[in-house]
Each structure stands twice: as structure tokens, then as C-alpha cells.
Amino acid sequence: MSIITMKFGGTSVGSPEAISNLVQIVREARDAGDQVVVIVSAMAGTTDALLRSITFAREGNRWSYRELSDKLRDKHEDAINFLMDASPERESIINEIRRLLDQHHDLCDAIAILGDATPRAIDHAVTFGERMSSAMISAVLSAHGVPAQAFDAGQLLVTDDVHQNATPQWDATRANITERLIPQIEKGVVPVITGFIGATPDGVYTTLGRGGSDYSAAIFAAYVNSDQFIVWTDVDGVMTTDPRIDKRARVLSKVSYQEVGEMAFYGAKVLHPKTVQPIVNRGIPIWVRNTFNPTHPGTLISHDSDDTGTVIKAVTAVRQVSLLTVSGAGMLGVPGIAGRSFLATAGAGANILMISQASSEQSFCFSVLQHQAPQVKAAVEAELAEEIQQNNVDGVHIRDDVSIVTVIGAGMRGIPGVAGRVFTRMGEQGANVLAIAQGSSECSISFVVEESIVRDAVIGLHDLALEAV
Ligand code: ASP
Ligand code: MG
């Protein structure tokens, strides 16, 4: 008997049909003798709707958030009525959903009075999405003969108080899971846990950032000692590239933790970038599978990387990026300028996507998401004010409308000429490369191109990933 942790994303709980598939999937695993732990996202579109309701509340637009709340109620009730026969249990889950939405409505009223919403209030408001879906899914599973119990991760997953991007506190979280969750699993109950949300040690709700349910699920998978972690989604697996950019994209059967980490960081939407962190040391295999096509085997993510016969396995792109260049003749040999610039960037709340420096040491550049570039420029210039005043540093130059293209493949390690092939292909495409970086793991090469040619660049490089298959 093994423990399988399953995460169902927004579309996988987003309609009565999807939830029927979920029930079938959980039931089959239990029939095969496995214990199942379920983590759910909010029904597709719910988190966005809850965020819109906050905006309406802030603007004092009471009618609009009322309407949104009614729509959310209908969406959940329709699914419940479709999936459960009339019964006291059905009445009780419908009441539970109404109770949660009433709380959400009260919160919106409070925000409307204040005319302002703190990050703490926003986090509280979005928790209702996952809290409704876990209550609903647990009731539906029970109605179909699977003993299930809803869990609010606000009582399990302890985090710091950085709202909207909280970091888990591992020891406290593990202790809660061991104490409250594992005994239920041992009794044969299927816990249905809210993804995405946690709480501070004082019990104030936090969230792990958009798309964070994958990450929550990986934490639960690790601490319940899962034998397997399955991410159920709406595509067949991890793909060689975004099929909206290149229709030839195909599903990879096996990728390594490291490869998938690079893919997620560099724009592939399939998993939250932090998902592999809690899993990798324990070596728990992750499967990415399609709720709507459950006979497809999906992608296996583990320590091993599949030899696809191509050096490049996947191509990704991060759009709407800015390239920031710090330059100045007086920087040569002056230690600490890069370090201080990167600290100032972090202080401005921006994540650095890529760094590159030429050996002349007279300039270096790095990229951040475009909407963060102005505040990063201001923060770095403030940090280097003295050097700028002394003319040792010229200042920070921003180039907008660029993208980062990344080619990924563990097989490129130690193989000469990969970068050569990549950039020859870019030359053939007429793509001007603005900056280049290679991770020291040699599992990816990233470079910056103008936004206008990113599609051609991705398609051209994707040829290399398809060639030898
Ligand atoms: N519901 C949250 C979101 O839409 C978290 C998730 O689904 O992963 O971002
Ligand atoms: Mg997701």
C-alpha cells in the first residue's frame, strides 16, 4: 500500500464533469489499495473573481461585488446539485458555501467602508476560493462512498507574514501535519486540503502566491511521506514548448527535477517554480497528468532525465521583461557594485530573472519583469548615488519590450557546441541577441531578444528539440 498525494488544479475542479473525473480517479486509486491525499485549487476563475470583488469593494461598488458573490454561489451550487442527490448532506454543504460567501461579503463591506484593502485583507478574501472547493469536493467524495474530510491549510501550513507571497515555516508545518493529518490518513480518510493558503503562527491567513497550490501540494506530499505525487491538470504533461506558440509541441515522458525547475522559472506554466523544492531531497516522483484524459500516462519528473536523443528538450519564453544595464568606466575592479545593485533590486520587491556580465567589468545587465523595472532603476540608482555622483557609474539604463528565451536539457551538460548551435539558429532567424547567460548547472541557456521576434526564436529553437525524436 502506498500513499499518493494528488493535486487538482482549477480546471480539474472547475466543472461538474471535471469533478466526476476527480471522484473516479480517487476511487480507482483507493480500490487499488492506495491511500490518497487530495489538495485542491479554487474552481477555475474563482481566485480572479475574488480579486475583482476586492477592487469593486475598494471603489465602493457594492452592487458589483454582490453580483460576483451571487455568481460564485451559483457556480458551486450548480456543481453540488449535479453531483449529489437531494439529502441532508447536500443541504449542509450548500449552507456551508453560503456561510463562507456571507463572510466574504462582510469582508467586502468592511473594505468598502474603509475604501482600502491591505495585503492581509486581500489574502483573507482569496482564501474563500479554496475553502469552498475543498468543502465541496470533500462532500462530493463522501456522497460517492469515499470517506473524505475537508482541511483548511490555514490550520496546517504555517508561514511568515509576507502576504501574497508567504514562505512556509517547515518545522511547525511538519508538526501540524504529523499531528493532525497523518492519523486521519491512517484511518483511511481522504483529506481534501485547500491549496494556496497558509497562516502565520498567530492564525492570520496568508497565501503562497498565484498558482501556489502546486507548491502547497508538494509540501503536503513531502510531509505525509508520499510514495507518489500527482499533479492533475488540463494538459497531458510537460511539453517541449508552449503549444500556443508552436503546434508541434509534444509531451515529454520523463524530465528531471532540475529541468522542470528551470522550465517553470523560465515561463512554462505547467508547475509553480517552487514545486520541486520540498520534493527533491526525498526523491518523491512527480507525475503531471490530465484529468480530462486520464488514460494518458503523463510526464514523470524524478532525478533521472530521459534521453530523448536531443540535447535540447524544451524551449520556454518569459514575455514582457526589461533589461537593465548598469555601466560606467569607474566600475572596473570596484568590488560590490553588482552585489549592492542586486540587493537593492530585491529590496524593491523584484525577482532577478537573468544576469550577465562581460569580462571588461565595465557593465553588467540583468532582467526583471517589465512592470517592476522603473522601481528597480530608482532603487539601484539610489543605492549607487555616490558612485553616480562621482561619475564612476553612469546610472541604470532600461530597455523595455524584450523577452527571455531559454533552452533546457540536462543532456547539454558537457556536450560542446550546444550554445554554438543555438546562436547559429538565432542568426539564421535574423534574431538579434541582446544578452546571454548559462546556468552553471549547464542544464539551460537563457538569452534576451526583442519581444517582436520571440515567437520566431522559440519556433526556430523548438526545431532543435524535435529533430532527433
Ligand atoms: N487558486 C490560486 C490561483 O488561481 C492558486 C492555484 O490555483 O494554484 O492562483
Ligand atoms: Mg496552476
Coordinates of C-alpha atoms and ligand atoms in Angstrom, one line a residue:
M1 CA 0.0 0.0 0.0
S2 CA 1.3 3.4 -0.8
I3 CA 0.4 7.0 -0.2
I4 CA -0.4 9.1 -3.2
T5 CA -0.8 12.8 -2.9
M6 CA -2.9 14.3 -5.7
K7 CA -3.3 17.9 -6.5
F8 CA -6.2 19.0 -8.7
G9 CA -5.9 22.4 -10.3
G10 CA -8.6 25.0 -11.0
T11 CA -9.9 23.4 -14.2
S12 CA -9.8 19.9 -12.7
V13 CA -12.3 21.1 -10.1
G14 CA -13.9 23.7 -12.4
S15 CA -17.0 21.9 -13.7
P16 CA -19.3 19.0 -12.7
E17 CA -17.7 16.9 -15.4
A18 CA -14.2 17.6 -14.1
I19 CA -15.2 16.8 -10.5
S20 CA -16.8 13.5 -11.7
N21 CA -13.4 12.6 -13.2
L22 CA -11.7 13.5 -9.9
V23 CA -14.1 11.2 -8.0
Q24 CA -13.3 8.4 -10.4
I25 CA -9.6 8.9 -10.2
V26 CA -9.5 9.0 -6.4
R27 CA -11.8 6.0 -6.2
E28 CA -9.7 3.9 -8.5
A29 CA -6.6 4.6 -6.5
R30 CA -8.3 3.5 -3.3
D31 CA -9.7 0.4 -5.0
A32 CA -6.1 -0.4 -5.9
G33 CA -5.3 -0.3 -2.2
D34 CA -3.6 3.1 -2.0
Q35 CA -4.2 5.9 0.5
V36 CA -4.9 9.2 -1.2
V37 CA -4.3 12.8 0.0
V38 CA -6.1 15.4 -2.1
I39 CA -5.1 19.1 -2.4
V40 CA -7.4 21.4 -4.4
S41 CA -7.3 24.7 -6.1
A42 CA -10.3 27.0 -6.2
M43 CA -12.8 26.3 -9.1
A44 CA -11.3 27.9 -12.3
G45 CA -11.8 31.6 -12.4
T46 CA -12.7 31.9 -8.7
T47 CA -9.5 33.5 -7.4
D48 CA -9.6 36.1 -10.2
A49 CA -13.3 36.8 -9.3
L50 CA -12.4 37.2 -5.6
L51 CA -9.6 39.6 -6.5
R52 CA -12.1 41.6 -8.7
S53 CA -14.5 41.7 -5.8
I54 CA -11.8 43.5 -3.7
T55 CA -11.3 46.1 -6.4
F56 CA -15.1 46.7 -6.5
A57 CA -15.2 46.9 -2.7
R58 CA -12.4 49.4 -2.6
E59 CA -14.2 51.5 -5.2
G60 CA -17.4 51.3 -3.1
N61 CA -19.1 49.4 -5.9
R62 CA -21.4 47.3 -3.7
W63 CA -23.7 46.1 -6.4
S64 CA -20.8 44.6 -8.4
Y65 CA -19.3 42.6 -5.6
R66 CA -22.7 41.4 -4.6
E67 CA -23.2 40.2 -8.2
L68 CA -19.9 38.4 -8.2
S69 CA -20.7 36.7 -4.9
D70 CA -24.0 35.5 -6.3
K71 CA -22.3 34.1 -9.4
L72 CA -19.8 32.2 -7.2
R73 CA -22.7 30.8 -5.2
D74 CA -24.5 29.6 -8.3
K75 CA -21.3 28.1 -9.7
H76 CA -20.7 26.0 -6.6
E77 CA -24.3 25.1 -6.1
D78 CA -24.8 24.0 -9.7
A79 CA -21.9 21.6 -9.3
I80 CA -23.1 20.3 -6.0
N81 CA -26.7 19.8 -7.3
F82 CA -25.3 18.0 -10.3
L83 CA -23.1 15.7 -8.3
M84 CA -25.1 15.0 -5.2
D85 CA -28.7 13.7 -4.8
A86 CA -31.1 15.6 -2.6
S87 CA -30.1 14.7 1.0
P88 CA -29.3 16.4 4.4
E89 CA -25.6 16.3 3.4
R90 CA -26.4 18.2 0.3
E91 CA -28.3 20.8 2.3
S92 CA -25.5 21.1 4.7
I93 CA -22.7 21.7 2.1
I94 CA -24.9 24.2 0.3
N95 CA -25.3 26.1 3.6
E96 CA -21.6 25.9 4.2
I97 CA -20.8 27.5 0.9
R98 CA -23.4 30.2 1.7
R99 CA -21.8 30.8 5.1
L100 CA -18.4 31.2 3.5
L101 CA -19.7 33.6 0.9
D102 CA -21.5 35.6 3.6
Q103 CA -18.2 36.1 5.4
H104 CA -16.6 37.1 2.1
H105 CA -19.4 39.6 1.6
D106 CA -18.9 41.1 5.1
L107 CA -15.3 41.5 4.4
C108 CA -16.1 43.3 1.1
D109 CA -18.5 45.6 3.1
A110 CA -15.7 46.4 5.5
I111 CA -13.3 47.2 2.6
A112 CA -16.0 49.4 1.0
I113 CA -16.3 51.4 4.2
L114 CA -12.6 51.8 4.6
G115 CA -12.1 52.4 0.8
D116 CA -8.8 50.5 1.2
A117 CA -7.6 46.8 1.3
T118 CA -4.4 45.8 2.9
P119 CA -2.5 42.8 1.6
R120 CA -3.7 40.9 4.7
A121 CA -7.3 41.6 3.8
I122 CA -6.7 40.6 0.2
D123 CA -5.2 37.3 1.3
H124 CA -8.1 36.6 3.6
A125 CA -10.6 37.3 0.7
V126 CA -9.0 34.9 -1.7
T127 CA -8.9 32.1 0.8
F128 CA -12.6 31.6 0.3
G129 CA -12.0 30.1 -3.2
E130 CA -10.0 27.1 -1.9
R131 CA -12.1 26.8 1.3
M132 CA -15.3 26.5 -0.8
S133 CA -13.7 24.0 -3.2
S134 CA -12.3 21.7 -0.5
A135 CA -15.6 21.7 1.4
M136 CA -17.4 20.9 -1.8
I137 CA -15.0 18.2 -3.1
S138 CA -15.0 16.5 0.3
A139 CA -18.8 16.4 0.4
V140 CA -19.0 15.1 -3.2
L141 CA -16.4 12.3 -2.5
S142 CA -18.3 11.3 0.7
A143 CA -21.5 11.2 -1.3
H144 CA -19.9 8.8 -3.7
G145 CA -18.7 6.4 -1.0
V146 CA -15.2 7.8 -0.4
P147 CA -14.7 8.7 3.2
A148 CA -13.3 12.3 3.0
Q149 CA -12.7 15.2 5.3
A150 CA -12.1 18.9 4.3
F151 CA -9.0 20.5 5.8
D152 CA -8.2 24.2 5.9
A153 CA -4.5 24.6 5.3
G154 CA -4.7 27.8 7.5
Q155 CA -4.6 25.3 10.3
L156 CA -1.7 23.2 9.0
L157 CA 0.6 25.2 6.8
V158 CA 2.4 27.8 9.0
T159 CA 4.1 30.7 7.1
D160 CA 5.8 34.0 7.7
D161 CA 3.6 37.1 7.4
V162 CA 4.7 38.2 3.9
H163 CA 1.2 38.4 2.5
Q164 CA 0.6 37.2 -1.1
N165 CA 4.0 35.5 -1.2
A166 CA 4.4 33.8 2.1
T167 CA 7.3 31.4 2.9
P168 CA 6.5 28.2 4.9
Q169 CA 7.9 27.6 8.3
W170 CA 9.0 24.0 7.9
D171 CA 9.1 22.6 11.5
A172 CA 5.8 24.0 12.6
T173 CA 4.1 22.8 9.4
R174 CA 5.6 19.4 9.7
A175 CA 4.5 19.1 13.3
N176 CA 0.9 20.1 12.4
I177 CA 0.8 17.6 9.5
T178 CA 2.1 14.8 11.7
E179 CA -0.2 15.5 14.5
R180 CA -3.5 16.3 12.6
L181 CA -3.3 14.8 9.2
I182 CA -1.4 11.6 9.4
P183 CA -3.8 10.0 11.9
Q184 CA -6.7 10.7 9.6
I185 CA -4.9 9.2 6.6
E186 CA -4.1 6.1 8.7
K187 CA -7.8 5.7 9.5
G188 CA -8.5 5.5 5.7
V189 CA -9.9 9.0 5.4
V190 CA -9.1 11.0 2.3
P191 CA -8.1 14.5 3.4
V192 CA -9.2 17.2 1.0
I193 CA -6.9 20.1 1.7
T194 CA -7.0 23.7 0.5
G195 CA -4.1 24.6 -1.8
F196 CA -2.5 28.0 -2.0
I197 CA -3.2 29.2 1.6
G198 CA -1.5 29.1 4.9
A199 CA -1.5 31.1 8.1
T200 CA 1.0 32.9 10.3
P201 CA 1.7 31.4 13.8
D202 CA -1.0 33.7 15.1
G203 CA -3.5 32.3 12.7
V204 CA -3.7 35.1 10.2
Y205 CA -4.4 33.8 6.6
T206 CA -1.6 34.1 4.1
T207 CA -1.2 32.8 0.5
L208 CA 1.8 31.4 -1.3
G209 CA 1.4 33.5 -4.4
R210 CA -0.7 32.9 -7.6
G211 CA -0.5 29.3 -8.8
G212 CA 0.7 28.4 -5.3
S213 CA -1.4 25.3 -4.9
D214 CA 1.2 23.2 -6.7
Y215 CA 3.7 24.3 -4.1
S216 CA 1.3 23.7 -1.1
A217 CA 0.6 20.2 -2.5
A218 CA 4.3 19.4 -2.8
I219 CA 4.7 20.4 0.9
F220 CA 1.9 18.1 1.9
A221 CA 3.3 15.3 -0.4
A222 CA 6.7 15.6 1.4
Y223 CA 5.4 15.6 5.0
V224 CA 2.9 12.8 4.7
N225 CA 5.7 10.7 3.2
S226 CA 4.1 10.1 -0.1
D227 CA 5.3 7.5 -2.5
Q228 CA 4.0 9.5 -5.4
F229 CA 2.8 13.0 -6.1
I230 CA 0.4 13.5 -9.0
V231 CA -0.4 17.0 -10.3
W232 CA -3.7 16.6 -12.2
T233 CA -4.2 19.4 -14.7
D234 CA -5.7 20.1 -18.1
V235 CA -2.9 19.1 -20.4
D236 CA -1.3 15.7 -21.0
G237 CA 2.0 16.6 -19.3
V238 CA 5.1 18.8 -19.5
M239 CA 5.5 19.9 -23.1
T240 CA 8.5 20.7 -25.3
T241 CA 7.2 24.2 -25.7
D242 CA 4.0 26.2 -25.4
P243 CA 1.6 24.7 -27.9
R244 CA 0.1 28.2 -28.5
I245 CA 3.4 29.3 -29.9
D246 CA 4.2 26.1 -31.8
K247 CA 1.5 23.5 -32.6
R248 CA 4.2 20.8 -32.9
A249 CA 4.8 20.9 -29.2
R250 CA 4.7 17.4 -27.7
V251 CA 4.6 15.8 -24.3
L252 CA 7.8 14.8 -22.7
S253 CA 7.6 11.4 -21.0
K254 CA 10.4 12.0 -18.5
V255 CA 12.1 15.1 -17.2
S256 CA 14.4 15.7 -14.2
Y257 CA 13.6 17.9 -11.2
Q258 CA 16.2 20.3 -12.3
E259 CA 14.9 20.6 -15.8
V260 CA 11.4 21.1 -14.7
G261 CA 12.6 23.7 -12.2
E262 CA 14.3 25.7 -14.9
M263 CA 11.3 25.4 -17.2
A264 CA 8.9 26.7 -14.6
F265 CA 11.2 29.5 -13.6
Y266 CA 11.6 30.5 -17.3
G267 CA 8.0 30.7 -18.2
A268 CA 6.5 27.2 -18.6
K269 CA 3.1 27.5 -16.8
V270 CA 2.8 23.8 -16.0
L271 CA 4.1 23.9 -12.4
H272 CA 4.7 26.6 -9.9
P273 CA 8.5 27.2 -9.8
K274 CA 8.9 26.2 -6.2
T275 CA 7.0 22.9 -6.5
V276 CA 10.1 20.7 -6.7
Q277 CA 11.8 22.2 -3.6
P278 CA 10.1 20.2 -0.9
I279 CA 10.2 17.0 -3.0
V280 CA 13.6 16.8 -4.5
N281 CA 15.6 15.7 -1.4
R282 CA 13.1 13.0 -0.7
G283 CA 13.2 11.8 -4.4
I284 CA 9.4 11.6 -4.5
P285 CA 8.4 11.1 -8.1
I286 CA 6.0 13.7 -9.5
W287 CA 3.6 12.9 -12.3
V288 CA 1.9 15.6 -14.3
R289 CA -1.3 14.2 -15.7
N290 CA -4.5 15.2 -17.5
T291 CA -7.8 15.0 -15.5
F292 CA -9.7 15.1 -18.9
N293 CA -7.5 12.3 -20.5
P294 CA -6.7 10.0 -17.5
T295 CA -5.5 7.1 -19.7
H296 CA -2.6 9.2 -20.9
P297 CA 0.5 8.3 -18.8
G298 CA 1.6 12.0 -18.5
T299 CA 5.1 13.2 -17.6
L300 CA 7.3 11.6 -14.9
I301 CA 9.5 14.1 -13.0
S302 CA 12.3 12.5 -11.0
H303 CA 16.1 12.5 -10.5
D304 CA 16.5 11.0 -14.0
S305 CA 16.3 12.8 -17.2
D306 CA 15.1 10.9 -20.2
D307 CA 17.4 10.6 -23.1
T308 CA 15.2 12.0 -25.9
G309 CA 18.0 11.8 -28.3
T310 CA 18.1 15.6 -28.5
V311 CA 20.4 17.8 -26.4
I312 CA 17.7 20.4 -26.1
K313 CA 14.5 19.1 -24.6
A314 CA 12.3 22.2 -24.2
V315 CA 12.1 25.8 -25.1
T316 CA 10.4 28.4 -23.0
A317 CA 9.9 32.2 -23.0
V318 CA 9.2 34.8 -20.4
R319 CA 7.5 37.8 -22.1
Q320 CA 7.3 41.4 -21.0
V321 CA 10.7 41.7 -19.5
S322 CA 13.1 44.6 -19.2
L323 CA 16.8 44.5 -19.5
L324 CA 18.6 46.8 -17.1
T325 CA 22.2 47.8 -17.7
V326 CA 24.5 49.3 -15.1
S327 CA 27.6 50.7 -16.7
G328 CA 30.5 53.1 -16.0
A329 CA 34.2 53.3 -16.7
G330 CA 34.9 53.7 -13.0
M331 CA 33.3 50.3 -12.1
L332 CA 36.4 48.3 -13.3
G333 CA 37.7 46.3 -10.4
V334 CA 35.4 48.0 -7.8
P335 CA 34.0 45.3 -5.7
G336 CA 30.5 45.2 -4.5
I337 CA 28.6 47.2 -7.2
A338 CA 26.8 44.2 -8.6
G339 CA 26.1 42.9 -5.1
R340 CA 24.6 46.1 -3.9
S341 CA 22.6 46.5 -7.1
F342 CA 21.1 43.1 -6.7
L343 CA 20.3 43.7 -3.0
A344 CA 18.6 47.0 -4.0
T345 CA 16.6 45.1 -6.6
A346 CA 15.4 42.6 -4.0
G347 CA 14.6 45.5 -1.7
A348 CA 12.3 46.9 -4.5
G349 CA 10.4 43.6 -4.4
A350 CA 11.6 42.4 -7.8
N351 CA 13.0 39.0 -8.7
I352 CA 16.0 38.9 -11.0
L353 CA 15.4 36.5 -13.9
M354 CA 18.8 36.6 -15.5
I355 CA 22.2 38.2 -15.0
S356 CA 25.1 38.6 -17.4
Q357 CA 28.4 40.4 -17.2
A358 CA 31.2 40.7 -19.7
S359 CA 34.8 40.4 -18.5
S360 CA 35.6 44.0 -19.1
E361 CA 33.7 44.7 -15.9
Q362 CA 32.5 48.0 -17.2
S363 CA 28.9 47.0 -17.3
F364 CA 26.6 44.2 -16.3
C365 CA 23.0 43.7 -17.1
F366 CA 20.1 41.9 -15.6
S367 CA 16.4 41.4 -16.3
V368 CA 13.3 41.8 -14.3
L369 CA 9.6 41.8 -15.2
Q370 CA 8.8 45.0 -17.2
H371 CA 6.3 46.4 -14.7
Q372 CA 8.9 46.3 -12.0
A373 CA 11.7 47.9 -14.0
P374 CA 11.0 51.6 -13.1
Q375 CA 11.1 50.9 -9.3
V376 CA 14.2 48.8 -9.7
K377 CA 16.0 51.5 -11.6
A378 CA 15.1 54.0 -8.9
A379 CA 16.3 51.7 -6.1
V380 CA 19.6 50.8 -7.8
E381 CA 20.3 54.5 -8.6
A382 CA 19.6 55.5 -5.0
E383 CA 21.9 52.7 -3.8
L384 CA 24.7 53.8 -6.2
A385 CA 24.1 57.6 -5.7
E386 CA 27.6 58.3 -4.6
E387 CA 29.3 56.4 -7.4
I388 CA 26.9 58.1 -9.9
Q389 CA 27.8 61.5 -8.5
Q390 CA 31.5 60.7 -8.8
N391 CA 30.9 59.6 -12.4
N392 CA 32.2 56.1 -11.7
V393 CA 28.8 54.7 -12.7
D394 CA 26.7 56.2 -15.4
G395 CA 23.4 55.1 -14.0
V396 CA 20.9 52.4 -14.9
H397 CA 19.6 52.1 -18.5
I398 CA 16.3 50.3 -19.1
R399 CA 15.5 48.5 -22.3
D400 CA 11.8 47.5 -22.4
D401 CA 9.9 45.1 -24.6
V402 CA 12.3 42.2 -24.5
S403 CA 11.8 38.5 -23.7
I404 CA 13.9 35.9 -22.2
V405 CA 14.2 32.7 -24.3
T406 CA 15.5 29.6 -22.5
V407 CA 16.5 26.2 -23.9
I408 CA 16.6 23.4 -21.4
G409 CA 18.1 20.0 -21.3
A410 CA 20.2 18.1 -18.8
G411 CA 21.9 16.4 -21.8
M412 CA 23.7 19.6 -22.8
R413 CA 26.0 19.2 -19.8
G414 CA 29.5 18.6 -21.0
I415 CA 28.5 18.5 -24.7
P416 CA 30.4 21.1 -26.6
G417 CA 28.8 23.2 -29.3
V418 CA 25.3 23.4 -27.9
A419 CA 25.5 27.2 -27.4
G420 CA 27.0 27.4 -30.9
R421 CA 24.0 25.6 -32.5
V422 CA 21.6 27.7 -30.5
F423 CA 23.1 31.0 -31.6
T424 CA 23.7 29.9 -35.2
R425 CA 19.9 29.2 -35.3
M426 CA 19.2 32.6 -33.9
G427 CA 21.4 34.1 -36.6
E428 CA 19.6 32.2 -39.3
Q429 CA 16.3 33.6 -37.9
G430 CA 17.7 37.1 -38.0
A431 CA 17.3 37.4 -34.3
N432 CA 19.5 39.9 -32.5
V433 CA 20.6 38.5 -29.2
L434 CA 20.9 41.2 -26.5
A435 CA 22.4 39.3 -23.6
I436 CA 23.2 35.7 -22.8
A437 CA 23.5 33.6 -19.6
Q438 CA 24.1 30.0 -18.9
G439 CA 23.4 28.4 -15.6
S440 CA 26.4 26.7 -14.0
S441 CA 24.4 23.6 -13.8
E442 CA 24.7 23.6 -17.7
C443 CA 21.1 22.5 -17.9
S444 CA 19.9 25.6 -19.6
I445 CA 20.9 28.6 -21.7
S446 CA 19.0 31.8 -21.5
F447 CA 19.2 34.9 -23.6
V448 CA 17.3 38.1 -24.2
V449 CA 15.8 39.0 -27.5
E450 CA 13.3 41.7 -28.7
E451 CA 9.7 40.9 -27.9
S452 CA 8.8 41.3 -31.5
I453 CA 10.8 38.2 -32.6
V454 CA 10.2 35.9 -29.7
R455 CA 7.8 33.6 -31.5
D456 CA 10.2 33.1 -34.3
A457 CA 13.0 32.5 -31.9
V458 CA 11.1 29.9 -29.9
I459 CA 9.9 28.1 -33.1
G460 CA 13.3 28.0 -34.6
L461 CA 14.9 26.6 -31.4
H462 CA 12.0 24.1 -31.0
D463 CA 13.1 22.6 -34.3
L464 CA 16.3 21.5 -32.4
A465 CA 14.2 19.9 -29.6
L466 CA 12.1 17.9 -32.2
E467 CA 14.9 16.9 -34.5
A468 CA 16.1 13.6 -33.2
V469 CA 12.8 12.4 -31.8
Ligands
ASP1 N1 -6.3 29.5 -6.8 C1 -5.0 30.1 -6.8 C2 -4.7 30.8 -8.1 O1 -5.6 30.8 -9.0 C3 -3.9 29.1 -6.6 C4 -3.8 27.9 -7.6 O2 -4.8 27.6 -8.2 O3 -2.7 27.3 -7.7 O4 -3.7 31.4 -8.3
MG2 MG -1.6 26.1 -11.6

